[in-house]
Coordinates of C-alpha atoms in Angstrom, one line a residue:
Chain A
X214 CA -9.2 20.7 -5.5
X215 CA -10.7 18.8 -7.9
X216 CA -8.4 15.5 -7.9
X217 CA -10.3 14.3 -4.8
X218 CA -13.1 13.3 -6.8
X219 CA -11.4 11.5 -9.5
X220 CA -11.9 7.6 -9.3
X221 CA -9.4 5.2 -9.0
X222 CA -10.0 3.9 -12.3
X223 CA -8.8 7.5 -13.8
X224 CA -6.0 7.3 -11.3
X225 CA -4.9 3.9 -12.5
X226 CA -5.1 4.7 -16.2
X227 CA -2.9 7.9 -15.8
X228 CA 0.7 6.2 -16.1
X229 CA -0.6 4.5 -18.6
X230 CA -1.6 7.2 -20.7
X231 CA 1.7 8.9 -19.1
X232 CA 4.0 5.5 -20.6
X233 CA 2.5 5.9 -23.8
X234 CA 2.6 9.7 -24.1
X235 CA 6.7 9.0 -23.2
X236 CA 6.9 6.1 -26.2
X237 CA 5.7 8.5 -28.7
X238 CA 7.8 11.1 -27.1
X239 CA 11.0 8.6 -28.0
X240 CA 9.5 8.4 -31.5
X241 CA 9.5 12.2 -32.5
X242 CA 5.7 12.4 -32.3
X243 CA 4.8 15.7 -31.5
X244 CA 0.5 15.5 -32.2
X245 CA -1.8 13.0 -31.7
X246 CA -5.6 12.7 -32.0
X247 CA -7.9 11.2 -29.1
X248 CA -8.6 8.3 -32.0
X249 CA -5.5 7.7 -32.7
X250 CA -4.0 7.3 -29.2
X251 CA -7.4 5.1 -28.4
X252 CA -5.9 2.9 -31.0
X253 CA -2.9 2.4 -29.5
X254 CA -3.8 2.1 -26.2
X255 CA -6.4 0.3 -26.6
X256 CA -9.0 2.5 -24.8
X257 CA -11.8 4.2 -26.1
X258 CA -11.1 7.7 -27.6
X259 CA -14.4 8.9 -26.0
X260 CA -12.8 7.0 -22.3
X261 CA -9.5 9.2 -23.2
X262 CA -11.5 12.8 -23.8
X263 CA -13.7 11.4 -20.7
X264 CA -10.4 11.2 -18.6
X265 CA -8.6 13.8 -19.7
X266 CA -11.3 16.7 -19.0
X267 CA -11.4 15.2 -15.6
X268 CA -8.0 17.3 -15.2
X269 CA -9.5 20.4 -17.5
X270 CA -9.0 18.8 -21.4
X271 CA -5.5 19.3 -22.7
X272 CA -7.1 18.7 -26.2
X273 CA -7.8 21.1 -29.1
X274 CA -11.0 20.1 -30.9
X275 CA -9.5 19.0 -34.4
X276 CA -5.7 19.3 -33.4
X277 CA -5.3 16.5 -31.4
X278 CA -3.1 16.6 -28.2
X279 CA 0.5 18.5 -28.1
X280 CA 2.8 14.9 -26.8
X281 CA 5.2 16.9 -25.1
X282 CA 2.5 19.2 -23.3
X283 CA 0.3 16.5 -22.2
X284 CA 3.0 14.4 -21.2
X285 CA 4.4 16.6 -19.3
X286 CA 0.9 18.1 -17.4
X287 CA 0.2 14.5 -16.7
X288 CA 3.3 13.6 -15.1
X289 CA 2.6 16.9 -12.5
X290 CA -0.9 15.2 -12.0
X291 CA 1.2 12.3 -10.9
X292 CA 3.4 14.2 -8.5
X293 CA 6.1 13.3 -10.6
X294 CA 7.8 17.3 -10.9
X295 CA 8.7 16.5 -7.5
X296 CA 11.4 14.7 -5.6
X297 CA 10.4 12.0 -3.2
X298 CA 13.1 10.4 -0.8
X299 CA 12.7 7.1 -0.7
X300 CA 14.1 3.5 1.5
X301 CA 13.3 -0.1 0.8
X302 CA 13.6 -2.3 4.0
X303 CA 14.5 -5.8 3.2
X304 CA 17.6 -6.1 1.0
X305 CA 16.7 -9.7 -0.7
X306 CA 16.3 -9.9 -4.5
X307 CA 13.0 -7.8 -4.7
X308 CA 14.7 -5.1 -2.6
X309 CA 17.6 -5.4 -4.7
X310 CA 15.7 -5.5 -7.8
X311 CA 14.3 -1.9 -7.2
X312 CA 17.2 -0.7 -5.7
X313 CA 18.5 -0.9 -8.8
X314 CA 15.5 -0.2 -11.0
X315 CA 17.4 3.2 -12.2
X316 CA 14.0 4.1 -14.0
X317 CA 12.7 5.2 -10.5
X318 CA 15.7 7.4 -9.9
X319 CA 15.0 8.9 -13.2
X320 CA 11.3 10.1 -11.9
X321 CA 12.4 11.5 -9.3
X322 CA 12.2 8.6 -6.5
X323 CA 15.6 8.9 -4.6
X324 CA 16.0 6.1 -2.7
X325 CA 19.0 6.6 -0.2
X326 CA 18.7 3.7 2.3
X327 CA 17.4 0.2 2.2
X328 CA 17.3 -1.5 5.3
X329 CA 18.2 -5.3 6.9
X330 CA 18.3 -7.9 9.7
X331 CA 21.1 -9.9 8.3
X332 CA 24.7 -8.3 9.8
X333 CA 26.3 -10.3 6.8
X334 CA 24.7 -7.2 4.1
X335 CA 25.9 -4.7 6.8
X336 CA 28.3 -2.8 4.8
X337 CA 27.4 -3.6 1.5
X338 CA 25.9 -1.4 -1.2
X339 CA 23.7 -1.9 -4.0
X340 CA 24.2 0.5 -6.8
X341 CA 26.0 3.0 -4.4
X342 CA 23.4 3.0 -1.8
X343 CA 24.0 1.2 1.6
X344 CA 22.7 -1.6 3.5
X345 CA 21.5 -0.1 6.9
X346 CA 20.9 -2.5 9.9
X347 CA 17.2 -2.2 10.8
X348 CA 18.1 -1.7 14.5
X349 CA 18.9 1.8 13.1
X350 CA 16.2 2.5 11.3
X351 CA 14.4 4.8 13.7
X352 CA 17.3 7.2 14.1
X353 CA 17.7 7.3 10.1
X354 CA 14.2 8.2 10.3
X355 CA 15.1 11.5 12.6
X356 CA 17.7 12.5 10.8
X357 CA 16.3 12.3 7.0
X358 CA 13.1 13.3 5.5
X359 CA 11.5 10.4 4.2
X360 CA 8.3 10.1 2.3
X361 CA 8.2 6.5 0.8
X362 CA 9.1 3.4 2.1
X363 CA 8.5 -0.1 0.2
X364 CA 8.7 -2.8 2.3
X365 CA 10.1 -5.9 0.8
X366 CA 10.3 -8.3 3.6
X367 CA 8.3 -10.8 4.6
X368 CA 4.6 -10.4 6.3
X369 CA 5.7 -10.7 9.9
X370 CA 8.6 -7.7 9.6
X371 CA 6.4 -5.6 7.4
X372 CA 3.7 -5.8 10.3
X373 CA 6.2 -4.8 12.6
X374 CA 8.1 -2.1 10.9
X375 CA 5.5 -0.2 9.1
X376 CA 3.8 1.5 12.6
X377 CA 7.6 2.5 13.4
X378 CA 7.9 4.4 9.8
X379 CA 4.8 5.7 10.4
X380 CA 5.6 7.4 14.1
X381 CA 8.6 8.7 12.4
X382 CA 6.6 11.1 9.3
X383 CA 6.8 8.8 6.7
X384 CA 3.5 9.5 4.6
X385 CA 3.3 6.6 2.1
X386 CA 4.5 2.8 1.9
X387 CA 4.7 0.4 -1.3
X388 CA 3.9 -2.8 0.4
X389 CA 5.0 -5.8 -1.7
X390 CA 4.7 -8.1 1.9
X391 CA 1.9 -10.5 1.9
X392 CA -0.9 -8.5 4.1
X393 CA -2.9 -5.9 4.1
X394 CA -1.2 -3.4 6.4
X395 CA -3.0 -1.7 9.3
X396 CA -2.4 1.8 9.3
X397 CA -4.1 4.9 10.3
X398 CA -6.4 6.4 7.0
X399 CA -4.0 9.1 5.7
X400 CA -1.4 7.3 5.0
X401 CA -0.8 6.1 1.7
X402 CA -0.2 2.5 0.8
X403 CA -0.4 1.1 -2.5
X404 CA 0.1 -2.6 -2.3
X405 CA 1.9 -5.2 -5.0
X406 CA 0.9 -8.8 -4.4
X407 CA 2.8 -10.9 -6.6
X408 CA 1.1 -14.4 -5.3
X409 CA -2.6 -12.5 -5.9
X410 CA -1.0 -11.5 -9.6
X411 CA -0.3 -15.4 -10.3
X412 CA -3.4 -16.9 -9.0
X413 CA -5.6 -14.7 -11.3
X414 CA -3.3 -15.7 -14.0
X415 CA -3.8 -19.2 -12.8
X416 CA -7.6 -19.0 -12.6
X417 CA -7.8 -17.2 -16.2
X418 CA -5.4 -19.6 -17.5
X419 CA -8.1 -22.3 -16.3
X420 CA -11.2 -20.3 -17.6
X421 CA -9.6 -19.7 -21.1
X422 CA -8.5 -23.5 -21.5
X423 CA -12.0 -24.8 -20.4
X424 CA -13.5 -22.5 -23.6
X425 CA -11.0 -24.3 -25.6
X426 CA -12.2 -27.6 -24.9
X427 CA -15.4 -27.2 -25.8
Chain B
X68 CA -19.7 -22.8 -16.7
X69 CA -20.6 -20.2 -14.7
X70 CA -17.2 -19.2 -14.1
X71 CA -17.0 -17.6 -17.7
X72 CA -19.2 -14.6 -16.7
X73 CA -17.3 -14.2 -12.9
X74 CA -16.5 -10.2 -13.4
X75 CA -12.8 -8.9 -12.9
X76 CA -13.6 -7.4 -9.9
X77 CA -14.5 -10.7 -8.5
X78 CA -12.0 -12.3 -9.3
X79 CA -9.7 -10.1 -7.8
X80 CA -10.8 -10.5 -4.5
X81 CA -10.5 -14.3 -4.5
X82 CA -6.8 -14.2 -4.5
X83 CA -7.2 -12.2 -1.5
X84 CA -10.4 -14.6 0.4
X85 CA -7.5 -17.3 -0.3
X86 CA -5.0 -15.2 1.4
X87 CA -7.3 -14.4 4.8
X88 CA -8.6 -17.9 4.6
X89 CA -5.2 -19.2 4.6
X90 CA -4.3 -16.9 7.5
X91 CA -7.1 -18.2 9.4
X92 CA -6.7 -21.9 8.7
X93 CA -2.6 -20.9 10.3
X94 CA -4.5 -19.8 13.1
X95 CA -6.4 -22.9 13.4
X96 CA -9.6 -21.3 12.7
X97 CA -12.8 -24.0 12.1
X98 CA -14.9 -21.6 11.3
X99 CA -15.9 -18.2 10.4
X100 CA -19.2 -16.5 9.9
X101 CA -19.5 -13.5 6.9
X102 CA -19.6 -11.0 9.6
X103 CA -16.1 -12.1 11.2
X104 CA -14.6 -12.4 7.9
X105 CA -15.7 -9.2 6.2
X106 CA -14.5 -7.4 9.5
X107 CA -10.9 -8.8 9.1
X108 CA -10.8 -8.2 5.2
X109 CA -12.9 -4.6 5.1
X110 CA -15.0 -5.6 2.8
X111 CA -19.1 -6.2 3.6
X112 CA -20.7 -8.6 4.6
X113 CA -23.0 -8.7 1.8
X114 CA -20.2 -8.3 -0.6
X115 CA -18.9 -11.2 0.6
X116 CA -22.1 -13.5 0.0
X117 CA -22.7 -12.0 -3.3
X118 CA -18.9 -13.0 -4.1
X119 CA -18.7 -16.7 -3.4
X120 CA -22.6 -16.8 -4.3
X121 CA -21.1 -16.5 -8.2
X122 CA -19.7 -19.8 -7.3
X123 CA -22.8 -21.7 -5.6
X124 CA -22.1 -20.2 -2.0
X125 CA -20.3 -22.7 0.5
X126 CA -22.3 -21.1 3.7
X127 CA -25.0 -22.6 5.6
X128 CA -27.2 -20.1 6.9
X129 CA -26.6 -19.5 11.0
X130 CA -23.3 -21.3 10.8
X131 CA -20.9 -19.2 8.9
X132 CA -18.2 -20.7 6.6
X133 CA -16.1 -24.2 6.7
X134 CA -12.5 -22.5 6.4
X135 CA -10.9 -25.2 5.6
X136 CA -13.4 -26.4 2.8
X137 CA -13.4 -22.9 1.6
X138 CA -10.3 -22.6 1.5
X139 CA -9.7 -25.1 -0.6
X140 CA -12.8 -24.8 -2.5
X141 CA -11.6 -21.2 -3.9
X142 CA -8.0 -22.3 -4.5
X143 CA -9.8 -25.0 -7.0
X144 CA -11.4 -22.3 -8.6
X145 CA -8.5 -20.4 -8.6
X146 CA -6.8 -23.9 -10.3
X147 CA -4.7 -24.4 -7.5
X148 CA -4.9 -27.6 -7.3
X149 CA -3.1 -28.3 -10.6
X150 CA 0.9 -27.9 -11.5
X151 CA 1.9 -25.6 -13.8
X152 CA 5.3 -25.6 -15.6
X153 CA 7.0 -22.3 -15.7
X154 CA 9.9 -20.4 -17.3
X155 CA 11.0 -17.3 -16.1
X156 CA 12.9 -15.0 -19.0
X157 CA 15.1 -12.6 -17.6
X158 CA 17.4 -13.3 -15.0
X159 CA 18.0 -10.3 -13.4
X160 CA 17.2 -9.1 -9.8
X161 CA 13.5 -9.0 -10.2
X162 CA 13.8 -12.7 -12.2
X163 CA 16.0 -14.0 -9.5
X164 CA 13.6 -12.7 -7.0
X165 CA 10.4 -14.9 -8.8
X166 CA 12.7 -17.8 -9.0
X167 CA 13.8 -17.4 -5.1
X168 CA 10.0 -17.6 -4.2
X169 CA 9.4 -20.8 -3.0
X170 CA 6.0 -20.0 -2.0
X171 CA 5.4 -20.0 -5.7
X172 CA 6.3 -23.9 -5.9
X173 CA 3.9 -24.5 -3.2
X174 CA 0.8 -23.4 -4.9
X175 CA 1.7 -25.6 -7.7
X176 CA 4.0 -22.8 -10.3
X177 CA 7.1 -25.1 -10.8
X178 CA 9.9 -23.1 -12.2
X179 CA 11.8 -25.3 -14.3
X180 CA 14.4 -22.8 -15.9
X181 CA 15.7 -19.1 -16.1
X182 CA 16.5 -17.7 -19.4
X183 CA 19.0 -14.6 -20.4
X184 CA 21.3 -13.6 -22.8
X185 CA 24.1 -12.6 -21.1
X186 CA 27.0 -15.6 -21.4
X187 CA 28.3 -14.9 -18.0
X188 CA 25.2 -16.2 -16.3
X189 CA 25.4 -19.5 -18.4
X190 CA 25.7 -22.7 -16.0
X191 CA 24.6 -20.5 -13.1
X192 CA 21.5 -21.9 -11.0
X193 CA 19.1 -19.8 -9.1
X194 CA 17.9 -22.0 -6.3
X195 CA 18.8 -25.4 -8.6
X196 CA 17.3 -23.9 -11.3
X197 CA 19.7 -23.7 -14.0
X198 CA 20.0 -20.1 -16.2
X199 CA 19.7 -21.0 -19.8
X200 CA 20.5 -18.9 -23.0
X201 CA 17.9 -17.3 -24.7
X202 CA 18.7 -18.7 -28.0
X203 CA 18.3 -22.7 -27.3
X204 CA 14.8 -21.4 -25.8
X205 CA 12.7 -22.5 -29.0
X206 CA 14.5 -26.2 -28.0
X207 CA 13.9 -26.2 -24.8
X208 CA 9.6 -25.3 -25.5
X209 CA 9.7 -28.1 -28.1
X210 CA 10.9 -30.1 -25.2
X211 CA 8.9 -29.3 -22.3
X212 CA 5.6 -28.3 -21.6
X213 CA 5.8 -24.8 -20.7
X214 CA 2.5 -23.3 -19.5
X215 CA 3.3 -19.7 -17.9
X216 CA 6.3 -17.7 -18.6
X217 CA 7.1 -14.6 -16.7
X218 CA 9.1 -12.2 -18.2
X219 CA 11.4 -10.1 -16.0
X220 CA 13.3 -8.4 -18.8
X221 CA 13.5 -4.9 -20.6
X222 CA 10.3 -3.9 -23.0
X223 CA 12.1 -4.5 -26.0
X224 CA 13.3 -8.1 -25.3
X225 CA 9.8 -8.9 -24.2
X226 CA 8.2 -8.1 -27.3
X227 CA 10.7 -10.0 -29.0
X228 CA 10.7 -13.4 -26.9
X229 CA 6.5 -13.1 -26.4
X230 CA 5.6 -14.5 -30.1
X231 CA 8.3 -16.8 -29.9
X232 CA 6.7 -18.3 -26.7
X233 CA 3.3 -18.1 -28.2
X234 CA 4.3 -19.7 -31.3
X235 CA 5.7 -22.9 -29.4
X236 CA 2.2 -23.1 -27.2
X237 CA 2.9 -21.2 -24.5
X238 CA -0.7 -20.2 -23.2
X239 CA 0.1 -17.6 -20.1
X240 CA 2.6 -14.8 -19.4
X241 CA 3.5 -13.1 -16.6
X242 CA 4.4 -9.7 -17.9
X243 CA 6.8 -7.3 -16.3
X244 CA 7.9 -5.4 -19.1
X245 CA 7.0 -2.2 -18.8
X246 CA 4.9 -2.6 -21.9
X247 CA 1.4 -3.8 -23.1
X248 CA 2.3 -7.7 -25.2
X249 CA -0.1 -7.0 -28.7
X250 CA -0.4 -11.3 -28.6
X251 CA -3.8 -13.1 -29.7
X252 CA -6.6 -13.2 -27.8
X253 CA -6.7 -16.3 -26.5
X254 CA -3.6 -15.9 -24.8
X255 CA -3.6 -14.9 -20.8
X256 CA -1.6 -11.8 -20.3
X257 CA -1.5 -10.5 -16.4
X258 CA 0.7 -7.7 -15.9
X259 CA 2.5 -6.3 -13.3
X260 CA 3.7 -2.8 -13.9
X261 CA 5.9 -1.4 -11.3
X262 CA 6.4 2.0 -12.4
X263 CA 2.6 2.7 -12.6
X264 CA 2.4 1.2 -9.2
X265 CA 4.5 3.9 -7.8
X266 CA 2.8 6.7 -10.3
X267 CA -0.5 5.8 -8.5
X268 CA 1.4 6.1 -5.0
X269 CA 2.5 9.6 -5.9
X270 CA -0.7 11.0 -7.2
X271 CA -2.3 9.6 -3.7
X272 CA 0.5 10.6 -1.5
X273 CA 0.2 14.4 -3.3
X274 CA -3.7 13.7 -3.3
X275 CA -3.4 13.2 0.7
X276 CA -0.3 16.5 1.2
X277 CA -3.1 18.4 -0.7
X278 CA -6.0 17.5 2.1
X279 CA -3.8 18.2 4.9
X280 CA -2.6 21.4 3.7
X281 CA -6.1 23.1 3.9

C-alpha cells in the first residue's frame, strides 16, 4: 500500500498532471518526454520522474511517456475508474453551479440529490436532478448509498448537517462553507474557501504592486 | 519589506488566522493567548509565533494576543483595508454565485460588472450589477479602473479574454478556468480549480477505503 506515504504535494500535483495528460490526449499526442511535459507544465522534468516513480515510473528511459497509458493509470490513482454517488446540500448558485458542472458527471461523480431549507425550490430540478427538503435528508441517506457530499450552505447549516451525513455512512465531504469542520479523522474532507482564495490574491496583489513602486 | 520573503505557506494560513480571529472577535473575545488559539485552529503553538513573528509579532509575552488589533493588523497585511474594483467574466452559475457574495463587498472586492457573451443575458443585473457583453469590455477597462477580474468561464474563453485584460492594466485574476493563464510575470494569478479539488478528494477518500479494508 504504498499511496499512504505519498505527500500531499504529489497528491495535489496528480490532476494536474492528469489535466494535462487529457489536453494532449485532445490533441492527438500519443508520446511525450519527462522534458517536454516539464515545459509545459511548468514543473521540473526531474520533479515529474520524482512523482511519477512514487506510483512505480510509467516512463521508458528514452521513449518518453505513452499519453493515453499514463493518463489513464493516473486517473485509477485518483479513484477516478470508479463511480462515486454524490449530493450537494444548499441549492443557491454554488450548489447550482456544480449541479450543473457536467464535467463531474463525466468522471464518474453522480450526483443524484442536492438538498434545501427553502420549500419555494421544493420541486424544482436542476439539470434533471431534484431539490430535496433537508428535513429528509436522513431518510435519503438510508435509502441510497452515498459517498460524497459538498456542502454549499452557509457555516452555521454546514456545522449542523455534516455530523448527520456522517452517522448515516457518508465517507467524504467537499466543504465550500466557511469553517473548518469537526469530524471524526477518517473521514475525508477536502475544503474550498473562496474568501481565503481572494485574500491571498489580495495580499499578493499588494506585495507585487509595492515591488513596482520602487 | 519584509513581506517580500513571507513563504507561501505562510501566507496561506493568514487567510485562515483572519477567519478564527474574526470568529472570535463575533464571540466577543478580548483576548486569546497562542495556546487557546492554536488549540481552536490545530495548528502549534510555536507555529503560530513563528507565523505572525514574519510580521514583527503582535504578542506580549504572558498576555496572549489583542484580537481585535490582530485582527485587523493581519487583514492590513492581507490589504484589506483597501477597495478593490472587480469584474467578474462569465456569468454563469459559478459567476452568479461570486457576484451574489456579499461578503466579498465587505472585505473591500467591489464588483462593479458581469461580463458574457450570450445576448440573452444583456440588461440583466445580478444583485444591481448589470451583465455586460464581452465585446464593449476593452471600453469599459479604458473607463474604469479594474484591479481583479475573476473569470468564471470555459478554458478557452479564458485564455482569450486574460491578455485582453492584461493589456488594459488589469493586474489580478481570479482564475476558474480549468486551465493554467501563460500571462507575464508580474501579473497575480490565484487559481481555483474545482475538478482537481475533487481529484484530490477521491484519491483520499480511496486512500482512507484502502486503510479500513485491511
Amino acid at each position: 500500500m504504498e499511496e499512504r506515504e505519498i505527500s500531499k504535494a504529489v497528491v495535489k500535483r496528480l490532476p494536474l498532471y492528469y489535466r494535462y495528460l487529457g489536453d494532449l490526449l485532445e490533441q492527438k499526442v500519443e508520446r511525450i518526454s519527462s522534458n517536454e511535459l516539464s515545459h509545459q507544465m511548468k514543473v521540473t522534468a526531474s520533479q515529474i520522474r520524482q512523482d511519477l516513480n512514487n506510483f512505480g515510473g510509467f516512463g521508458q528511459q528514452g521513449y518518453g511517456y505513452n499519453v493515453k497509458y499514463l493518463y489513464n493509470e493516473i486517473g485509477k490513482i485518483l479513484g477516478l475508474d470508479k463511480t462515486y454517488n454524490m449530493i450537494i446540500i444548499g441549492a443557491g448558485n454554488l450548489g447550482q453551479a456544480l449541479a450543473n458542472y457536467v464535467k463531474f458527471e463525466k468522471r464518474g461523480f453522480r450526483i443524484i440529490g442536492i438538498f434545501d431549507v427553502n420549500p419555494r425550490l421544493s420541486g424544482v430540478a436542476v439539470r434533471g436532478i431534484p431539490i430535496l427538503m433537508t428535513d429528509t435528508l436522513p431518510q435519503f441517506l438510508e435509502e441510497n448509498s452515498i459517498h460524497i457530499a459538498a456542502l454549499t450552505l452557509p457555516k452555521n447549516g454546514a456545522e449542523e448537517v455534516a455530523p448527520v451525513l456522517v452517522e448515516h455512512g457518508v465517507k467524504a465531504i467537499w466543504n465550500f462553507a466557511h469553517t473548518d469542520l469537526n469530524l471524526p479523522d477518517h473521514i475525508v474532507v477536502e475544503s474550498v474557501h473562496l474568501s481565503e482564495s481572494l485574500m491571498q490574491l489580495s495580499y499578493n496583489l499588494n506585495c507585487a504592486n509595492k515591488n513596482e513602486e520602487e
